Short mmCIF file of C-alpha atoms and ligand atoms in Angstrom, two decimals:
data_model
loop_
_atom_site.label_atom_id
_atom_site.label_comp_id
_atom_site.label_asym_id
_atom_site.label_seq_id
_atom_site.Cartn_x
_atom_site.Cartn_y
_atom_site.Cartn_z
CA MET S 1 0.00 0.00 0.00
CA THR S 2 1.26 3.46 -0.79
CA ALA S 3 1.29 6.24 1.75
CA ARG S 4 -1.43 8.09 -0.17
CA SER S 5 -4.01 5.31 -0.24
CA ARG S 6 -3.39 4.52 3.44
CA LEU S 7 -4.58 8.03 4.24
CA LEU S 8 -7.84 7.53 2.38
CA ARG S 9 -9.93 5.60 4.83
CA PRO S 10 -13.15 4.06 3.37
CA GLY S 11 -15.34 6.72 5.04
CA VAL S 12 -13.31 9.53 3.57
CA VAL S 13 -13.41 7.88 0.14
CA ARG S 14 -17.18 7.65 0.29
CA ALA S 15 -17.55 11.28 1.35
CA VAL S 16 -15.23 12.49 -1.38
CA SER S 17 -17.04 10.39 -4.01
CA ALA S 18 -20.41 11.71 -2.88
CA LEU S 19 -19.12 15.29 -3.10
CA GLY S 20 -17.74 14.54 -6.54
CA ILE S 21 -21.05 13.16 -7.71
CA LEU S 22 -22.90 16.18 -6.29
CA ALA S 23 -20.48 18.55 -8.03
CA ALA S 24 -20.87 16.66 -11.30
CA LEU S 25 -24.67 16.76 -10.96
CA ALA S 26 -24.58 20.48 -10.19
CA LEU S 27 -22.38 21.11 -13.21
CA ALA S 28 -24.63 18.97 -15.40
CA GLY S 29 -27.65 20.84 -14.02
CA TRP S 30 -26.05 24.19 -14.74
CA ALA S 31 -24.98 23.10 -18.23
CA GLY S 32 -28.41 21.64 -18.94
CA ARG S 33 -30.07 24.84 -17.89
CA ALA S 34 -27.62 26.98 -19.90
CA TRP S 35 -28.23 24.73 -22.90
CA TRP S 36 -32.00 24.89 -22.47
CA GLU S 37 -32.03 28.65 -22.01
CA SER S 38 -29.75 29.23 -25.02
CA ARG S 39 -32.22 27.62 -27.42
CA LEU S 40 -33.94 30.13 -29.67
CA PRO S 41 -37.61 29.90 -30.55
CA GLY S 42 -38.48 29.26 -34.22
CA THR S 43 -39.39 32.89 -34.58
CA TYR S 44 -38.43 35.97 -32.60
CA ASP S 45 -38.10 39.75 -32.58
CA VAL S 46 -34.42 40.79 -32.51
CA MET S 47 -35.40 43.63 -30.17
CA ASP S 48 -36.73 41.23 -27.53
CA TYR S 49 -33.19 39.98 -26.97
CA GLY S 50 -31.20 43.20 -27.28
CA GLN S 51 -29.84 44.50 -23.99
CA PRO S 52 -30.56 48.25 -24.13
CA ASP S 53 -27.44 50.39 -23.80
CA TYR S 54 -28.07 54.15 -23.68
CA GLY S 55 -24.44 55.10 -24.02
CA GLY S 56 -24.54 57.39 -21.00
CA GLY S 57 -27.31 59.48 -22.56
CA PRO S 58 -30.89 59.83 -21.36
CA HIS S 59 -32.91 56.63 -21.31
CA VAL S 60 -35.46 56.73 -24.08
CA ALA S 61 -38.58 54.69 -24.63
CA HIS S 62 -37.98 51.50 -26.52
CA ALA S 63 -40.84 49.45 -25.12
CA HIS S 64 -44.32 49.90 -26.64
CA GLU S 65 -42.77 51.73 -29.52
CA ARG S 66 -44.88 53.79 -31.84
CA ILE S 67 -42.85 53.89 -35.05
CA SER S 68 -42.82 50.77 -37.21
CA VAL S 69 -39.75 50.40 -39.43
CA ALA S 70 -42.21 49.69 -42.27
CA THR S 71 -43.30 53.34 -42.17
CA LEU S 72 -39.72 54.60 -42.61
CA HIS S 73 -39.70 54.16 -46.37
CA GLY S 74 -38.42 56.15 -49.33
CA PRO S 75 -40.53 58.33 -51.63
CA ARG S 76 -43.49 56.36 -52.99
CA GLY S 77 -44.33 58.88 -55.74
CA GLY S 78 -42.24 60.50 -58.44
CA THR S 79 -40.73 59.27 -61.68
CA PRO S 80 -37.63 57.14 -61.07
CA ASP S 81 -34.36 58.22 -62.65
CA LEU S 82 -33.19 54.63 -62.42
CA GLN S 83 -35.78 51.91 -62.82
CA LYS S 84 -34.64 48.33 -62.88
CA THR S 85 -35.89 44.82 -62.23
CA LEU S 86 -33.35 42.40 -60.79
CA THR S 87 -34.25 38.72 -61.02
CA ALA S 88 -32.56 36.42 -58.54
CA ALA S 89 -32.18 32.83 -59.70
CA ARG S 90 -30.00 29.78 -59.56
CA SER S 91 -27.69 29.87 -62.50
CA GLU S 92 -24.48 28.67 -64.06
CA ILE S 93 -21.81 31.02 -65.37
CA ARG S 94 -18.56 30.59 -67.24
CA LEU S 95 -15.38 32.24 -65.96
CA ALA S 96 -12.69 33.65 -68.28
CA SER S 97 -10.64 30.47 -67.76
CA GLY S 98 -13.55 28.42 -69.08
CA ARG S 99 -14.44 27.01 -65.67
CA ARG S 100 -18.19 26.67 -65.16
CA VAL S 101 -19.59 27.42 -61.71
CA ASP S 102 -23.00 27.03 -60.10
CA VAL S 103 -24.04 30.37 -58.70
CA LEU S 104 -26.94 32.35 -57.34
CA ALA S 105 -27.19 35.39 -59.58
CA PHE S 106 -29.08 38.59 -60.30
CA ASP S 107 -30.13 38.54 -63.98
CA GLY S 108 -27.95 35.48 -64.58
CA ARG S 109 -24.75 37.47 -64.05
CA VAL S 110 -22.09 37.64 -61.35
CA PRO S 111 -21.62 40.35 -60.32
CA GLY S 112 -25.23 41.38 -61.02
CA PRO S 113 -25.81 44.33 -63.38
CA GLU S 114 -23.99 47.49 -62.32
CA LEU S 115 -26.52 50.12 -61.30
CA ARG S 116 -25.50 53.73 -61.98
CA VAL S 117 -27.47 56.79 -61.07
CA ARG S 118 -26.87 60.53 -60.85
CA GLU S 119 -26.63 62.16 -57.43
CA GLY S 120 -30.13 63.03 -56.22
CA GLY S 121 -31.73 60.56 -58.62
CA LEU S 122 -34.74 58.49 -57.59
CA VAL S 123 -33.98 54.77 -57.62
CA ALA S 124 -36.72 52.15 -58.05
CA VAL S 125 -35.46 48.58 -58.12
CA THR S 126 -37.87 45.65 -58.18
CA LEU S 127 -36.47 42.41 -56.88
CA VAL S 128 -38.01 39.30 -58.40
CA ASN S 129 -37.10 35.95 -56.88
CA ARG S 130 -37.42 33.14 -59.40
CA ASP S 131 -36.24 30.13 -57.42
CA VAL S 132 -33.85 31.00 -54.59
CA ARG S 133 -34.77 29.32 -51.31
CA PRO S 134 -35.46 30.35 -48.63
CA GLY S 135 -36.02 33.79 -50.11
CA VAL S 136 -33.86 36.77 -51.09
CA SER S 137 -33.57 40.46 -50.21
CA ILE S 138 -31.43 43.39 -51.38
CA HIS S 139 -29.35 45.47 -49.01
CA TRP S 140 -27.76 48.68 -50.37
CA HIS S 141 -24.35 48.39 -48.78
CA GLY S 142 -22.97 51.77 -47.70
CA VAL S 143 -26.01 53.68 -48.94
CA ASP S 144 -27.76 55.44 -46.08
CA VAL S 145 -31.25 54.61 -47.35
CA PRO S 146 -34.47 55.04 -45.34
CA ASN S 147 -34.78 52.10 -42.94
CA ALA S 148 -37.59 50.24 -44.75
CA GLU S 149 -35.42 50.13 -47.91
CA ASP S 150 -32.44 48.57 -46.08
CA GLY S 151 -33.26 45.05 -47.20
CA VAL S 152 -32.55 43.07 -44.03
CA SER S 153 -34.92 40.14 -43.85
CA GLY S 154 -36.51 39.66 -40.45
CA VAL S 155 -35.58 43.23 -39.47
CA THR S 156 -36.79 45.67 -42.14
CA GLN S 157 -38.81 43.33 -44.39
CA ASN S 158 -39.76 39.72 -45.00
CA ALA S 159 -37.51 37.73 -47.32
CA VAL S 160 -38.92 37.64 -50.85
CA PRO S 161 -39.94 34.00 -51.46
CA PRO S 162 -39.59 32.17 -54.80
CA GLY S 163 -42.22 33.67 -57.07
CA GLY S 164 -42.39 36.87 -55.02
CA ARG S 165 -41.34 40.46 -55.70
CA TYR S 166 -40.49 43.59 -53.72
CA THR S 167 -39.71 47.15 -54.79
CA TYR S 168 -37.07 49.37 -53.20
CA ARG S 169 -37.40 53.13 -53.68
CA PHE S 170 -34.96 55.72 -52.42
CA ARG S 171 -33.14 58.84 -53.48
CA ALA S 172 -29.40 58.43 -54.15
CA ARG S 173 -28.06 61.30 -52.07
CA GLN S 174 -24.44 60.18 -51.54
CA VAL S 175 -21.95 60.23 -54.39
CA GLY S 176 -19.63 57.26 -54.53
CA THR S 177 -19.05 53.55 -54.96
CA PHE S 178 -21.41 51.19 -53.16
CA TRP S 179 -22.74 47.71 -53.73
CA TYR S 180 -25.88 45.71 -53.28
CA HIS S 181 -26.29 42.18 -52.00
CA SER S 182 -28.82 39.81 -50.50
CA HIS S 183 -29.26 40.14 -46.73
CA GLN S 184 -31.04 36.82 -46.40
CA SER S 185 -28.83 33.86 -45.46
CA SER S 186 -26.11 36.36 -46.43
CA ALA S 187 -23.13 34.16 -45.64
CA LYS S 188 -24.26 31.69 -48.29
CA GLN S 189 -26.05 33.91 -50.80
CA VAL S 190 -23.41 36.63 -51.12
CA SER S 191 -20.55 34.17 -51.38
CA ARG S 192 -22.43 32.34 -54.17
CA GLY S 193 -22.98 35.44 -56.26
CA LEU S 194 -25.97 37.55 -55.18
CA TYR S 195 -24.17 40.90 -55.33
CA GLY S 196 -23.50 43.78 -57.72
CA ALA S 197 -22.08 47.31 -57.84
CA PHE S 198 -24.10 50.45 -57.16
CA VAL S 199 -22.50 53.71 -58.28
CA VAL S 200 -23.71 57.26 -57.71
CA VAL S 201 -22.02 59.83 -59.95
CA PRO S 202 -21.89 63.56 -59.14
CA ALA S 203 -24.73 65.67 -60.49
CA ARG S 204 -22.41 68.14 -62.21
CA LYS S 205 -18.78 67.00 -62.29
CA ALA S 206 -17.64 65.17 -65.42
CA ALA S 207 -16.74 61.52 -64.97
CA ALA S 208 -13.33 60.07 -65.82
CA ALA S 209 -13.06 58.98 -69.47
CA LEU S 210 -12.66 55.39 -68.33
CA ASP S 211 -14.64 54.68 -65.17
CA LEU S 212 -14.49 51.02 -64.26
CA THR S 213 -15.94 49.09 -61.33
CA VAL S 214 -13.83 46.13 -60.25
CA ALA S 215 -15.36 43.71 -57.75
CA ALA S 216 -13.04 41.19 -56.10
CA HIS S 217 -14.60 37.93 -54.96
CA ARG S 218 -13.80 34.32 -54.31
CA LEU S 219 -16.52 32.61 -56.32
CA ARG S 220 -16.81 28.95 -55.46
CA GLY S 221 -13.08 28.64 -55.05
CA SER S 222 -12.00 30.91 -57.95
CA ASP S 223 -10.59 34.40 -57.33
CA VAL S 224 -12.29 36.76 -59.73
CA LEU S 225 -12.36 40.41 -60.70
CA GLY S 226 -15.85 40.79 -62.11
CA THR S 227 -16.24 37.41 -63.83
CA SER S 228 -12.62 37.07 -64.82
CA ASP S 229 -10.23 34.73 -63.05
CA ARG S 230 -7.46 35.71 -65.51
CA LEU S 231 -5.48 38.79 -66.51
CA GLN S 232 -7.76 40.88 -68.73
CA ARG S 233 -6.25 43.25 -71.30
CA ARG S 234 -7.67 46.59 -72.33
CA ALA S 235 -6.57 49.15 -74.89
CA VAL S 236 -6.46 52.66 -73.39
CA ALA S 237 -5.10 55.76 -75.12
CA PRO S 238 -2.28 57.55 -73.28
CA GLY S 239 -3.53 60.65 -71.49
CA THR S 240 -6.89 59.04 -70.62
CA ARG S 241 -8.13 59.79 -67.10
CA VAL S 242 -8.95 56.45 -65.45
CA ARG S 243 -11.00 55.81 -62.32
CA LEU S 244 -11.04 52.31 -60.84
CA ARG S 245 -13.69 51.52 -58.25
CA LEU S 246 -12.29 48.62 -56.25
CA VAL S 247 -15.01 46.75 -54.39
CA ASN S 248 -14.31 43.91 -51.99
CA THR S 249 -17.41 41.70 -51.88
CA ASP S 250 -15.52 38.97 -50.05
CA ASP S 251 -15.30 37.92 -46.41
CA SER S 252 -11.65 38.84 -45.87
CA PRO S 253 -9.46 41.79 -46.93
CA ARG S 254 -8.21 41.71 -50.52
CA ARG S 255 -4.97 43.34 -51.62
CA PHE S 256 -4.41 45.07 -54.93
CA THR S 257 -1.28 46.43 -56.59
CA LEU S 258 -1.33 49.07 -59.29
CA ALA S 259 1.91 49.18 -61.27
CA GLY S 260 3.08 51.48 -64.05
CA ALA S 261 1.70 54.88 -63.02
CA PRO S 262 1.41 57.00 -59.89
CA PHE S 263 -2.16 56.95 -58.60
CA ARG S 264 -4.37 58.67 -56.06
CA VAL S 265 -6.83 57.09 -53.63
CA VAL S 266 -9.70 59.52 -54.09
CA ALA S 267 -12.45 57.88 -52.04
CA ILE S 268 -13.04 55.19 -49.43
CA ASP S 269 -16.46 53.65 -48.78
CA GLY S 270 -18.03 56.32 -51.01
CA GLY S 271 -16.52 59.24 -49.05
CA ASP S 272 -14.17 61.54 -50.97
CA LEU S 273 -10.71 61.97 -49.39
CA ARG S 274 -9.39 65.53 -49.20
CA SER S 275 -6.37 66.54 -51.30
CA PRO S 276 -5.20 63.01 -52.10
CA THR S 277 -1.56 62.93 -53.18
CA ALA S 278 -0.07 60.73 -55.90
CA ILE S 279 1.48 57.53 -54.58
CA ALA S 280 3.14 54.45 -56.08
CA GLY S 281 4.39 51.09 -54.92
CA GLN S 282 1.90 50.68 -52.09
CA LEU S 283 -0.45 47.78 -51.56
CA LEU S 284 -4.11 48.71 -51.40
CA GLU S 285 -5.74 46.56 -48.77
CA VAL S 286 -9.51 46.81 -49.10
CA PRO S 287 -11.34 45.43 -46.04
CA ALA S 288 -14.24 43.05 -46.56
CA GLY S 289 -17.25 45.02 -47.79
CA SER S 290 -15.24 48.21 -48.41
CA ARG S 291 -14.52 50.21 -51.54
CA PHE S 292 -11.43 52.18 -52.60
CA ASP S 293 -11.64 54.51 -55.63
CA VAL S 294 -8.30 55.18 -57.33
CA THR S 295 -7.50 57.46 -60.25
CA PHE S 296 -4.54 57.77 -62.59
CA THR S 297 -3.69 59.26 -65.96
CA MET S 298 -2.79 56.65 -68.53
CA PRO S 299 0.91 56.96 -69.51
CA PRO S 300 2.32 55.77 -72.86
CA THR S 301 3.52 52.63 -71.07
CA PRO S 302 1.30 49.87 -69.58
CA VAL S 303 -0.42 49.97 -66.18
CA THR S 304 -1.46 46.76 -64.45
CA LEU S 305 -3.94 46.20 -61.65
CA GLN S 306 -3.44 42.88 -59.91
CA LEU S 307 -5.43 41.10 -57.24
CA VAL S 308 -2.49 40.00 -55.09
CA GLY S 309 -1.89 36.27 -54.83
CA THR S 310 -4.20 35.45 -57.76
CA ALA S 311 -4.15 35.30 -61.56
CA ALA S 312 -6.88 37.96 -61.74
CA GLY S 313 -5.97 41.45 -62.91
CA ILE S 314 -6.42 44.08 -65.59
CA ALA S 315 -3.61 45.24 -67.89
CA PHE S 316 -4.16 48.64 -69.50
CA SER S 317 -1.97 49.51 -72.47
CA ARG S 318 -1.97 51.51 -75.67
CA ASP S 319 -2.52 48.43 -77.81
CA GLY S 320 -4.25 46.20 -75.25
CA ARG S 321 -1.51 43.56 -75.46
CA ILE S 322 1.19 44.23 -72.89
CA ASP S 323 1.35 44.40 -69.12
CA VAL S 324 3.79 45.35 -66.40
CA ALA S 325 4.91 43.29 -63.41
CA ALA S 326 3.47 44.03 -59.99
CA PRO S 327 5.77 46.08 -57.71
CA ASN S 328 7.60 44.06 -55.12
CA THR S 329 6.36 45.83 -52.02
CA SER S 330 4.96 45.02 -48.64
CA ARG S 331 4.03 48.61 -47.79
CA VAL S 332 0.31 48.90 -47.17
CA PHE S 333 -1.48 52.17 -47.92
CA ASP S 334 -2.71 53.81 -44.72
CA PRO S 335 -5.59 56.29 -45.02
CA ALA S 336 -4.92 57.64 -41.49
CA ALA S 337 -1.99 59.77 -42.66
CA TYR S 338 -3.05 60.42 -46.25
CA GLY S 339 -4.29 63.66 -47.80
CA ALA S 340 -5.54 66.63 -45.83
CA PRO S 341 -7.69 66.37 -42.71
CA ASN S 342 -11.37 66.01 -43.40
CA ALA S 343 -13.39 69.15 -42.86
CA ALA S 344 -16.17 67.20 -41.14
CA ARG S 345 -17.45 69.09 -38.15
CA VAL S 346 -17.77 66.71 -35.24
CA PRO S 347 -18.67 68.16 -31.85
CA ARG S 348 -16.20 67.83 -28.98
CA LYS S 349 -18.93 66.51 -26.72
CA PHE S 350 -21.02 63.50 -27.69
CA ASP S 351 -24.63 62.84 -26.71
CA ARG S 352 -23.86 59.16 -26.28
CA SER S 353 -20.72 57.03 -26.12
CA PHE S 354 -20.87 53.31 -26.69
CA ARG S 355 -18.22 50.69 -26.40
CA VAL S 356 -18.37 47.30 -28.05
CA ASP S 357 -15.63 44.83 -27.13
CA ILE S 358 -15.43 41.80 -29.38
CA GLY S 359 -14.15 38.59 -27.86
CA SER S 360 -14.84 34.89 -27.84
CA ARG S 361 -15.38 32.16 -25.25
CA ILE S 362 -16.88 28.72 -24.87
CA ALA S 363 -20.62 29.09 -24.37
CA PHE S 364 -23.98 27.76 -25.41
CA ARG S 365 -25.79 29.32 -28.34
CA ASP S 366 -29.10 28.12 -29.71
CA GLY S 367 -28.74 24.73 -28.08
CA GLY S 368 -25.16 24.16 -29.21
CA ILE S 369 -21.94 24.51 -27.28
CA GLY S 370 -18.73 25.83 -28.74
CA LYS S 371 -16.52 28.83 -29.06
CA GLN S 372 -18.87 31.77 -29.48
CA TRP S 373 -18.24 35.36 -30.50
CA THR S 374 -19.00 37.77 -27.70
CA MET S 375 -19.84 41.47 -27.58
CA ASN S 376 -19.17 42.96 -24.15
CA ASP S 377 -18.94 39.33 -23.03
CA ARG S 378 -22.48 38.60 -24.20
CA VAL S 379 -23.46 35.93 -26.71
CA HIS S 380 -25.92 36.52 -29.57
CA PRO S 381 -28.81 37.28 -29.50
CA ASP S 382 -28.52 38.60 -25.89
CA VAL S 383 -26.08 41.27 -27.04
CA PRO S 384 -25.99 45.02 -26.44
CA MET S 385 -28.58 47.05 -28.36
CA LEU S 386 -27.40 50.62 -28.87
CA VAL S 387 -30.27 53.04 -28.27
CA VAL S 388 -30.13 56.58 -29.69
CA ARG S 389 -32.35 59.55 -30.27
CA LYS S 390 -32.58 61.30 -33.63
CA GLY S 391 -30.03 64.13 -33.78
CA ASP S 392 -27.57 62.54 -31.34
CA TRP S 393 -23.87 62.70 -32.04
CA VAL S 394 -22.55 59.31 -31.09
CA LYS S 395 -19.08 58.08 -30.25
CA LEU S 396 -18.50 54.38 -30.72
CA THR S 397 -15.42 52.59 -29.45
CA LEU S 398 -14.78 49.23 -31.07
CA THR S 399 -12.17 46.80 -29.81
CA SER S 400 -11.27 43.24 -30.64
CA ASP S 401 -9.45 40.60 -28.68
CA THR S 402 -9.71 37.69 -31.11
CA ARG S 403 -7.25 36.42 -33.68
CA ALA S 404 -9.71 36.73 -36.59
CA LEU S 405 -10.28 40.01 -38.44
CA HIS S 406 -13.66 41.64 -37.92
CA PRO S 407 -14.80 44.17 -40.53
CA MET S 408 -17.61 45.74 -38.49
CA HIS S 409 -20.23 47.23 -40.81
CA LEU S 410 -22.86 49.73 -39.69
CA HIS S 411 -26.03 50.03 -41.72
CA GLY S 412 -27.66 53.36 -42.52
CA HIS S 413 -24.82 55.60 -41.30
CA HIS S 414 -21.27 56.59 -42.05
CA MET S 415 -18.68 56.70 -39.29
CA LEU S 416 -15.77 59.11 -39.06
CA VAL S 417 -12.59 57.42 -37.84
CA LEU S 418 -11.26 59.57 -34.98
CA SER S 419 -8.53 57.47 -33.42
CA ARG S 420 -6.80 54.15 -33.81
CA ASN S 421 -5.13 52.35 -30.92
CA GLY S 422 -5.07 55.49 -28.81
CA GLN S 423 -3.61 57.73 -31.54
CA ALA S 424 -5.76 60.44 -33.06
CA VAL S 425 -5.72 59.97 -36.84
CA GLN S 426 -4.18 62.76 -38.89
CA SER S 427 -6.78 62.60 -41.65
CA PRO S 428 -10.09 61.34 -40.28
CA TRP S 429 -11.99 59.50 -43.01
CA TRP S 430 -15.57 58.29 -43.37
CA VAL S 431 -16.26 54.59 -43.48
CA ASP S 432 -19.14 52.17 -43.26
CA THR S 433 -16.85 49.35 -42.20
CA VAL S 434 -14.18 49.37 -39.47
CA ASN S 435 -11.70 46.54 -39.89
CA LEU S 436 -10.59 45.27 -36.47
CA ALA S 437 -7.50 43.13 -35.98
CA LYS S 438 -6.53 41.56 -32.66
CA GLY S 439 -5.74 44.25 -30.13
CA ASP S 440 -7.24 47.05 -32.22
CA ARG S 441 -9.17 49.88 -30.66
CA TYR S 442 -10.99 52.34 -32.93
CA GLU S 443 -12.95 55.40 -31.90
CA VAL S 444 -15.46 56.50 -34.51
CA ALA S 445 -18.23 59.09 -34.57
CA PHE S 446 -21.54 59.20 -36.35
CA HIS S 447 -24.51 61.51 -36.48
CA ALA S 448 -27.77 59.71 -35.74
CA THR S 449 -29.99 61.28 -38.40
CA ASN S 450 -31.56 58.21 -40.00
CA PRO S 451 -34.26 56.73 -37.71
CA GLY S 452 -34.77 53.00 -37.72
CA LEU S 453 -33.50 49.65 -36.54
CA TRP S 454 -30.05 49.08 -38.01
CA MET S 455 -27.56 46.26 -37.98
CA LEU S 456 -23.98 46.60 -36.81
CA HIS S 457 -22.35 43.33 -37.80
CA CYS S 458 -19.20 41.64 -38.92
CA HIS S 459 -18.90 41.57 -42.71
CA ASN S 460 -16.94 38.40 -42.58
CA LEU S 461 -20.40 36.98 -43.16
CA PRO S 462 -19.82 33.53 -41.63
CA HIS S 463 -18.89 35.40 -38.41
CA ALA S 464 -22.23 37.25 -38.54
CA ALA S 465 -23.99 33.92 -39.12
CA ASP S 466 -22.23 32.72 -35.97
CA GLY S 467 -23.66 35.62 -34.01
CA LEU S 468 -21.28 38.57 -34.45
CA SER S 469 -24.11 41.00 -34.96
CA LEU S 470 -25.99 43.60 -32.92
CA HIS S 471 -28.44 46.43 -33.51
CA LEU S 472 -28.68 50.19 -33.29
CA VAL S 473 -32.20 51.38 -32.59
CA TYR S 474 -33.74 54.84 -32.49
CA GLU S 475 -36.13 55.98 -29.80
CA GLY S 476 -39.65 54.69 -30.35
CA VAL S 477 -38.85 52.40 -33.28
CA HIS S 478 -40.02 48.80 -33.46
CA THR S 479 -40.18 46.13 -36.12
CA PRO S 480 -43.20 44.10 -37.18
CA PHE S 481 -40.82 41.56 -38.80
CA ARG S 482 -39.47 38.44 -37.13
CA VAL S 483 -36.44 36.26 -37.59
CA GLY S 484 -37.42 32.74 -38.68
CA GLY S 485 -41.14 32.07 -38.76
CA ARG S 486 -43.29 31.48 -41.84
CA ALA S 487 -41.35 34.03 -43.88
CA ASN S 488 -38.16 32.03 -43.21
CA ASN S 489 -36.21 35.17 -42.40
CA HIS S 490 -32.51 34.62 -41.82
CA PRO S 491 -30.75 37.99 -41.96
CA GLU S 492 -27.28 36.57 -41.46
CU1 CU V 1 -15.76 38.89 -37.84
#
């Protein structure tokens, strides 16, 4: 007998075992209860779960609300300047390499048709769903539309079922590069092709002679620019003013190089940058969901845009035959110290200040256990709900403590980047997506002028599907729509 077992008399052993069993039962009881309580009903109102956070401002009514999001729609009358029907359907397309891929597409194309409208123009787009289950919607990414036009199924509308249709009407007030995509089962539907570009051109200013939208995507395993997974060649006369609208419709950041001419980054997320200077040999890293607009004047020699790490690119040259090698650089363009400071007038004092800390931990969610994303240590859908009043100036601090990148996208508003990791930025710039890496801390400001119930979610869409999503709600607003249910609404 060892010394240890001699100490454990039978009585002690029994007592210890009994305690162990009790502890195990208690743990099982706790886990069972946590599991049971984490299960979500088949249908629910996202606002019933949100934990109201008033950001240090006055508490405002959010129970027994009077304003339905359905009433916050765009102009119903008036002749549209852009009228378009987009038909969503299962489809097959052929990439430049010849590879055929099964997709979900608007009008049988990926990206869907580019929609272009003049600033101030009235947009009327009718979505027709031919056969995409379980329904489709259209969200106008980066466009601060009235809430009912925001296209989030289960929040601002019901998903449009196969055979159904829905019309979006709004005025295009912001100039810039935006995109549209389904906000129903987004993680699956966007990745499979339900997206397209939406461009608003200035009412008066002349456009560049060559104005090209370039959407980067990984389509069923192929890296594409538009529909091309190869280097495309274009003939462009020297002296031509070129504007490239780089759109990242993917779940992770995409890097571009532009070789052969100095270029300027003239806009990010649709917001013009002030006094952009000419640069060269820098990587342009476009966060998921974001857009960078770059301009250059075509020289007599070739200019090549390349999607880094892929065969996709565009070679511009006088005869449309030659290209130039990508610069060997690891320097990433940083908007924080580029151009002149933005003239945006942001008050020194904010009406509300919110903080959202992104983390992860093992927890139950909807009857499953695993590593869950957390926001202020809470697991979806019991996450903070940011409550504001129309007219508030809001400061939002976003931090992340996880290894994954989180491009946090706010619907219906643009945010001015004030500081990054404790340093005030030299040239604050407007974004609709803040890309958070581990350890990052961003302070952004926005003006709450667009009443409604808005999502703030990770645009790495599988992360949103796994619960990295919360809401911003205005005083008195409620939604008649429900997640799940007969309409099969699945916003993420
Ligand atoms: Cu994320």
